[in-house]
Amino acid sequence: MQPNGNAALTLASQTNQLQQYLSQDSLEKLRSIMTPLQYKTGTRLFWEGEPAQKLFYILKGQVKVTKTTDEGREMILYILQDGDFFGEMGGFNDAEFSFSGEAMKNTEAGIIDILDLEQLISMNGEFAVQFIKWMGVLQRTTESKFRDLLLFGKNGALASTIIRLCNSYGKMTENGIELQIKLNNTDFSNMIGTTRESVNRLLKEYKDAGAISMLHSQITVHDLQYFRDLVHCPNCPEEICRI
């Protein structure tokens, strides 16, 4: 079965997001203040509540960024890949991480001291402008996720998550868009803040509609337009419509 929908949204761009905003010279300046560290699968890069004195640039691997609710439930905010950059920005000296980061597979990250980054920004106007633009894109990405959840409920949140996964991890095949990341139903429930049972029901509806197929946690999307219609997709740029 061939996938339907906008073909531009069906091919994951593996070009790291930060490189879309930083020039090669600016990227080299950023790399010059990094200290590379290795993290094994399941290792925490940082914990919620720790002092937020470092930032992280994913050189290779995969990291999930999570938030623990008052009820003790873990919510997945982002799944980061090669070239993603993250941390707490704009805080004070005693700022703390408001989320945790865990390696989903063996990962290498460039660690950046926030004071070094601040110095780099203050001394390089071109870098500062490019970095601010990228930070604005991150803000729009987060806002768009909340928009889908608030306007279209759990169904819309799951539908938009699948669209974002196609953009971030999708590979076009003869059968459809194959997601190059394996997530179970618990992972999906943690990503949209609902129960595993609700995710089971929604995924079954999508399968019955012929929009997806699943085999051993491997999802293939056959009808991308089906999900775009569920959230009245506003055709956000791919750099914003990502997981």
Tab-separated table of C-alpha atoms in Angstrom:
chain	number	residue	atom	x	y	z
A	1	MET	CA	0.000	0.000	0.000
A	2	GLN	CA	1.410	3.403	-0.955
A	3	PRO	CA	1.274	6.235	1.599
A	4	ASN	CA	-1.011	9.170	0.966
A	5	GLY	CA	-0.405	12.782	1.946
A	6	ASN	CA	2.284	15.361	1.375
A	7	ALA	CA	5.424	13.548	0.288
A	8	ALA	CA	7.583	16.319	1.731
A	9	LEU	CA	6.405	15.285	5.172
A	10	THR	CA	7.056	11.603	4.725
A	11	LEU	CA	10.838	11.619	4.574
A	12	ALA	CA	12.719	12.150	7.811
A	13	SER	CA	15.455	14.738	7.608
A	14	GLN	CA	18.445	13.340	9.451
A	15	THR	CA	20.320	16.635	9.007
A	16	ASN	CA	20.715	17.886	12.519
A	17	GLN	CA	18.406	20.738	13.367
A	18	LEU	CA	21.005	23.093	14.778
A	19	GLN	CA	22.981	23.032	11.518
A	20	GLN	CA	19.968	24.526	9.766
A	21	TYR	CA	20.468	27.713	11.787
A	22	LEU	CA	24.184	27.879	12.571
A	23	SER	CA	26.762	28.545	9.877
A	24	GLN	CA	29.670	26.136	9.640
A	25	ASP	CA	31.878	28.705	11.364
A	26	SER	CA	29.370	29.150	14.204
A	27	LEU	CA	28.981	25.393	14.581
A	28	GLU	CA	32.747	24.994	14.846
A	29	LYS	CA	32.817	27.662	17.550
A	30	LEU	CA	30.146	25.733	19.453
A	31	ARG	CA	32.026	22.460	19.052
A	32	SER	CA	35.194	24.100	20.388
A	33	ILE	CA	33.633	24.507	23.847
A	34	MET	CA	32.217	20.969	24.054
A	35	THR	CA	33.556	18.099	26.130
A	36	PRO	CA	32.440	14.751	24.613
A	37	LEU	CA	31.131	12.102	27.008
A	38	GLN	CA	29.780	8.581	26.438
A	39	TYR	CA	26.512	7.333	27.966
A	40	LYS	CA	25.353	3.722	27.910
A	41	THR	CA	21.745	2.777	27.250
A	42	GLY	CA	19.580	3.610	30.267
A	43	THR	CA	22.101	6.059	31.748
A	44	ARG	CA	20.822	9.431	32.929
A	45	LEU	CA	22.542	12.441	31.409
A	46	PHE	CA	20.956	14.617	34.069
A	47	TRP	CA	18.176	14.451	36.651
A	48	GLU	CA	15.231	16.729	37.244
A	49	GLY	CA	16.128	19.041	40.135
A	50	GLU	CA	19.896	19.009	39.517
A	51	PRO	CA	21.701	22.354	39.022
A	52	ALA	CA	21.302	23.343	35.357
A	53	GLN	CA	24.897	24.352	34.686
A	54	LYS	CA	25.458	22.235	31.567
A	55	LEU	CA	23.930	21.921	28.107
A	56	PHE	CA	24.041	18.871	25.855
A	57	TYR	CA	24.669	18.452	22.130
A	58	ILE	CA	23.897	14.954	20.824
A	59	LEU	CA	26.838	13.861	18.687
A	60	LYS	CA	25.512	10.337	18.232
A	61	GLY	CA	22.669	8.369	19.777
A	62	GLN	CA	19.192	8.942	21.144
A	63	VAL	CA	17.960	10.603	24.335
A	64	LYS	CA	14.494	10.907	25.814
A	65	VAL	CA	13.708	14.018	27.832
A	66	THR	CA	11.097	13.368	30.517
A	67	LYS	CA	9.125	15.193	33.185
A	68	THR	CA	7.765	13.580	36.352
A	69	THR	CA	4.259	14.659	37.342
A	70	ASP	CA	3.065	15.215	40.911
A	71	GLU	CA	1.473	11.756	40.741
A	72	GLY	CA	4.856	10.205	39.893
A	73	ARG	CA	4.019	9.586	36.228
A	74	GLU	CA	6.778	9.989	33.661
A	75	MET	CA	5.922	12.074	30.591
A	76	ILE	CA	8.160	12.018	27.509
A	77	LEU	CA	8.615	15.571	26.235
A	78	TYR	CA	11.149	14.991	23.472
A	79	ILE	CA	13.082	12.199	21.808
A	80	LEU	CA	16.372	13.668	20.648
A	81	GLN	CA	18.762	12.383	18.013
A	82	ASP	CA	22.077	13.244	16.346
A	83	GLY	CA	22.619	17.014	16.206
A	84	ASP	CA	19.946	17.997	18.731
A	85	PHE	CA	20.923	20.469	21.431
A	86	PHE	CA	19.116	20.899	24.707
A	87	GLY	CA	19.263	22.201	28.255
A	88	GLU	CA	17.871	24.947	30.463
A	89	MET	CA	18.470	28.423	29.059
A	90	GLY	CA	17.719	31.862	30.426
A	91	GLY	CA	17.778	30.944	34.109
A	92	PHE	CA	19.801	32.275	37.006
A	93	ASN	CA	22.913	30.822	38.616
A	94	ASP	CA	20.836	28.566	40.869
A	95	ALA	CA	18.573	27.291	38.065
A	96	GLU	CA	17.658	23.605	38.187
A	97	PHE	CA	16.741	21.145	35.471
A	98	SER	CA	12.955	20.929	35.208
A	99	PHE	CA	13.222	17.608	33.345
A	100	SER	CA	15.462	14.530	33.116
A	101	GLY	CA	17.420	13.080	30.206
A	102	GLU	CA	18.049	9.365	29.639
A	103	ALA	CA	20.013	7.628	26.874
A	104	MET	CA	17.672	5.335	24.887
A	105	LYS	CA	20.699	3.716	23.278
A	106	ASN	CA	24.454	4.169	23.550
A	107	THR	CA	24.979	7.901	23.141
A	108	GLU	CA	27.811	10.376	22.785
A	109	ALA	CA	27.037	13.937	23.852
A	110	GLY	CA	29.064	17.130	23.790
A	111	ILE	CA	28.797	18.784	27.211
A	112	ILE	CA	28.822	22.582	27.246
A	113	ASP	CA	29.231	24.718	30.347
A	114	ILE	CA	26.519	27.359	30.274
A	115	LEU	CA	29.040	30.086	31.232
A	116	ASP	CA	31.165	29.153	28.203
A	117	LEU	CA	28.099	29.399	25.965
A	118	GLU	CA	27.161	32.783	27.415
A	119	GLN	CA	30.671	34.037	26.729
A	120	LEU	CA	30.528	32.717	23.159
A	121	ILE	CA	27.196	34.485	22.598
A	122	SER	CA	28.449	37.773	24.054
A	123	MET	CA	31.615	37.778	21.909
A	124	ASN	CA	30.094	36.710	18.577
A	125	GLY	CA	27.167	38.712	17.221
A	126	GLU	CA	26.582	36.429	14.219
A	127	PHE	CA	26.514	33.361	16.436
A	128	ALA	CA	24.135	35.099	18.869
A	129	VAL	CA	21.613	35.969	16.145
A	130	GLN	CA	21.677	32.465	14.685
A	131	PHE	CA	21.345	30.870	18.113
A	132	ILE	CA	18.374	33.080	19.060
A	133	LYS	CA	16.578	32.085	15.834
A	134	TRP	CA	17.082	28.418	16.667
A	135	MET	CA	15.784	28.932	20.211
A	136	GLY	CA	12.666	30.517	18.700
A	137	VAL	CA	12.069	27.390	16.605
A	138	LEU	CA	12.277	25.221	19.729
A	139	GLN	CA	9.664	27.417	21.396
A	140	ARG	CA	7.318	27.067	18.410
A	141	THR	CA	7.818	23.280	18.422
A	142	THR	CA	6.742	23.047	22.057
A	143	GLU	CA	3.772	25.378	21.514
A	144	SER	CA	2.534	23.331	18.547
A	145	LYS	CA	2.546	20.133	20.638
A	146	PHE	CA	0.404	21.757	23.317
A	147	ARG	CA	-1.903	23.180	20.653
A	148	ASP	CA	-2.674	19.734	19.270
A	149	LEU	CA	-3.332	18.337	22.742
A	150	LEU	CA	-5.555	21.222	23.857
A	151	LEU	CA	-7.560	21.558	20.644
A	152	PHE	CA	-7.963	17.920	19.639
A	153	GLY	CA	-7.536	15.908	22.852
A	154	LYS	CA	-5.724	12.595	23.172
A	155	ASN	CA	-6.653	11.496	19.656
A	156	GLY	CA	-5.155	14.661	18.192
A	157	ALA	CA	-2.100	14.418	20.419
A	158	LEU	CA	-1.400	10.842	19.279
A	159	ALA	CA	-2.095	11.711	15.635
A	160	SER	CA	0.292	14.667	15.748
A	161	THR	CA	2.886	12.507	17.504
A	162	ILE	CA	2.756	10.032	14.622
A	163	ILE	CA	3.137	12.877	12.093
A	164	ARG	CA	6.123	14.211	14.027
A	165	LEU	CA	7.678	10.752	14.196
A	166	CYS	CA	7.343	10.487	10.410
A	167	ASN	CA	9.231	13.762	10.023
A	168	SER	CA	11.911	12.866	12.583
A	169	TYR	CA	12.344	9.104	12.107
A	170	GLY	CA	10.398	8.139	8.983
A	171	LYS	CA	11.862	6.189	6.069
A	172	MET	CA	9.915	5.853	2.824
A	173	THR	CA	9.463	2.222	1.745
A	174	GLU	CA	7.270	0.413	-0.770
A	175	ASN	CA	4.740	-0.263	2.002
A	176	GLY	CA	4.641	3.219	3.482
A	177	ILE	CA	6.586	5.364	5.916
A	178	GLU	CA	8.466	3.077	8.272
A	179	LEU	CA	9.322	4.645	11.622
A	180	GLN	CA	12.984	3.961	12.376
A	181	ILE	CA	12.352	3.967	16.098
A	182	LYS	CA	10.584	1.331	18.151
A	183	LEU	CA	8.104	2.596	20.706
A	184	ASN	CA	5.658	0.520	22.714
A	185	ASN	CA	2.200	1.629	23.787
A	186	THR	CA	3.489	2.699	27.188
A	187	ASP	CA	5.948	5.034	25.467
A	188	PHE	CA	3.108	6.559	23.461
A	189	SER	CA	0.961	6.980	26.568
A	190	ASN	CA	3.847	8.755	28.294
A	191	MET	CA	4.251	11.053	25.303
A	192	ILE	CA	0.658	12.286	25.273
A	193	GLY	CA	-0.271	12.009	28.958
A	194	THR	CA	-2.927	9.318	28.771
A	195	THR	CA	-3.375	5.686	29.741
A	196	ARG	CA	-1.934	2.708	27.916
A	197	GLU	CA	-5.472	1.427	27.388
A	198	SER	CA	-6.440	4.631	25.567
A	199	VAL	CA	-3.423	4.296	23.304
A	200	ASN	CA	-4.308	0.643	22.590
A	201	ARG	CA	-7.811	1.702	21.545
A	202	LEU	CA	-6.631	4.570	19.338
A	203	LEU	CA	-3.936	2.537	17.600
A	204	LYS	CA	-6.508	-0.188	16.890
A	205	GLU	CA	-8.767	2.440	15.305
A	206	TYR	CA	-5.878	3.602	13.123
A	207	LYS	CA	-5.096	0.021	12.105
A	208	ASP	CA	-8.737	-0.743	11.333
A	209	ALA	CA	-8.850	2.387	9.160
A	210	GLY	CA	-5.802	1.170	7.233
A	211	ALA	CA	-3.756	4.189	8.291
A	212	ILE	CA	-1.003	2.149	9.979
A	213	SER	CA	0.251	-1.373	10.481
A	214	MET	CA	2.325	-2.645	13.389
A	215	LEU	CA	4.752	-5.527	13.763
A	216	HIS	CA	6.827	-6.014	16.936
A	217	SER	CA	6.581	-2.321	17.926
A	218	GLN	CA	7.560	-1.332	14.376
A	219	ILE	CA	4.987	1.075	12.950
A	220	THR	CA	4.480	1.713	9.254
A	221	VAL	CA	2.266	4.640	8.273
A	222	HIS	CA	0.219	3.996	5.128
A	223	ASP	CA	-1.980	7.091	5.095
A	224	LEU	CA	-0.331	10.217	6.457
A	225	GLN	CA	-3.214	12.395	5.308
A	226	TYR	CA	-5.517	10.483	7.678
A	227	PHE	CA	-3.554	11.879	10.624
A	228	ARG	CA	-3.212	15.335	9.098
A	229	ASP	CA	-6.985	15.513	8.791
A	230	LEU	CA	-7.455	14.559	12.446
A	231	VAL	CA	-5.517	17.630	13.605
A	232	HIS	CA	-6.508	19.960	10.743
A	233	CYS	CA	-2.785	20.131	9.985
A	234	PRO	CA	-1.673	23.759	9.487
A	235	ASN	CA	1.315	22.660	7.359
A	236	CYS	CA	3.960	23.711	9.839
A	237	PRO	CA	7.547	23.637	8.546
A	238	GLU	CA	9.256	20.303	9.137
A	239	GLU	CA	11.753	21.837	11.568
A	240	ILE	CA	8.786	22.651	13.835
A	241	CYS	CA	6.658	19.571	13.213
A	242	ARG	CA	9.108	17.141	14.797
A	243	ILE	CA	9.163	14.973	17.866
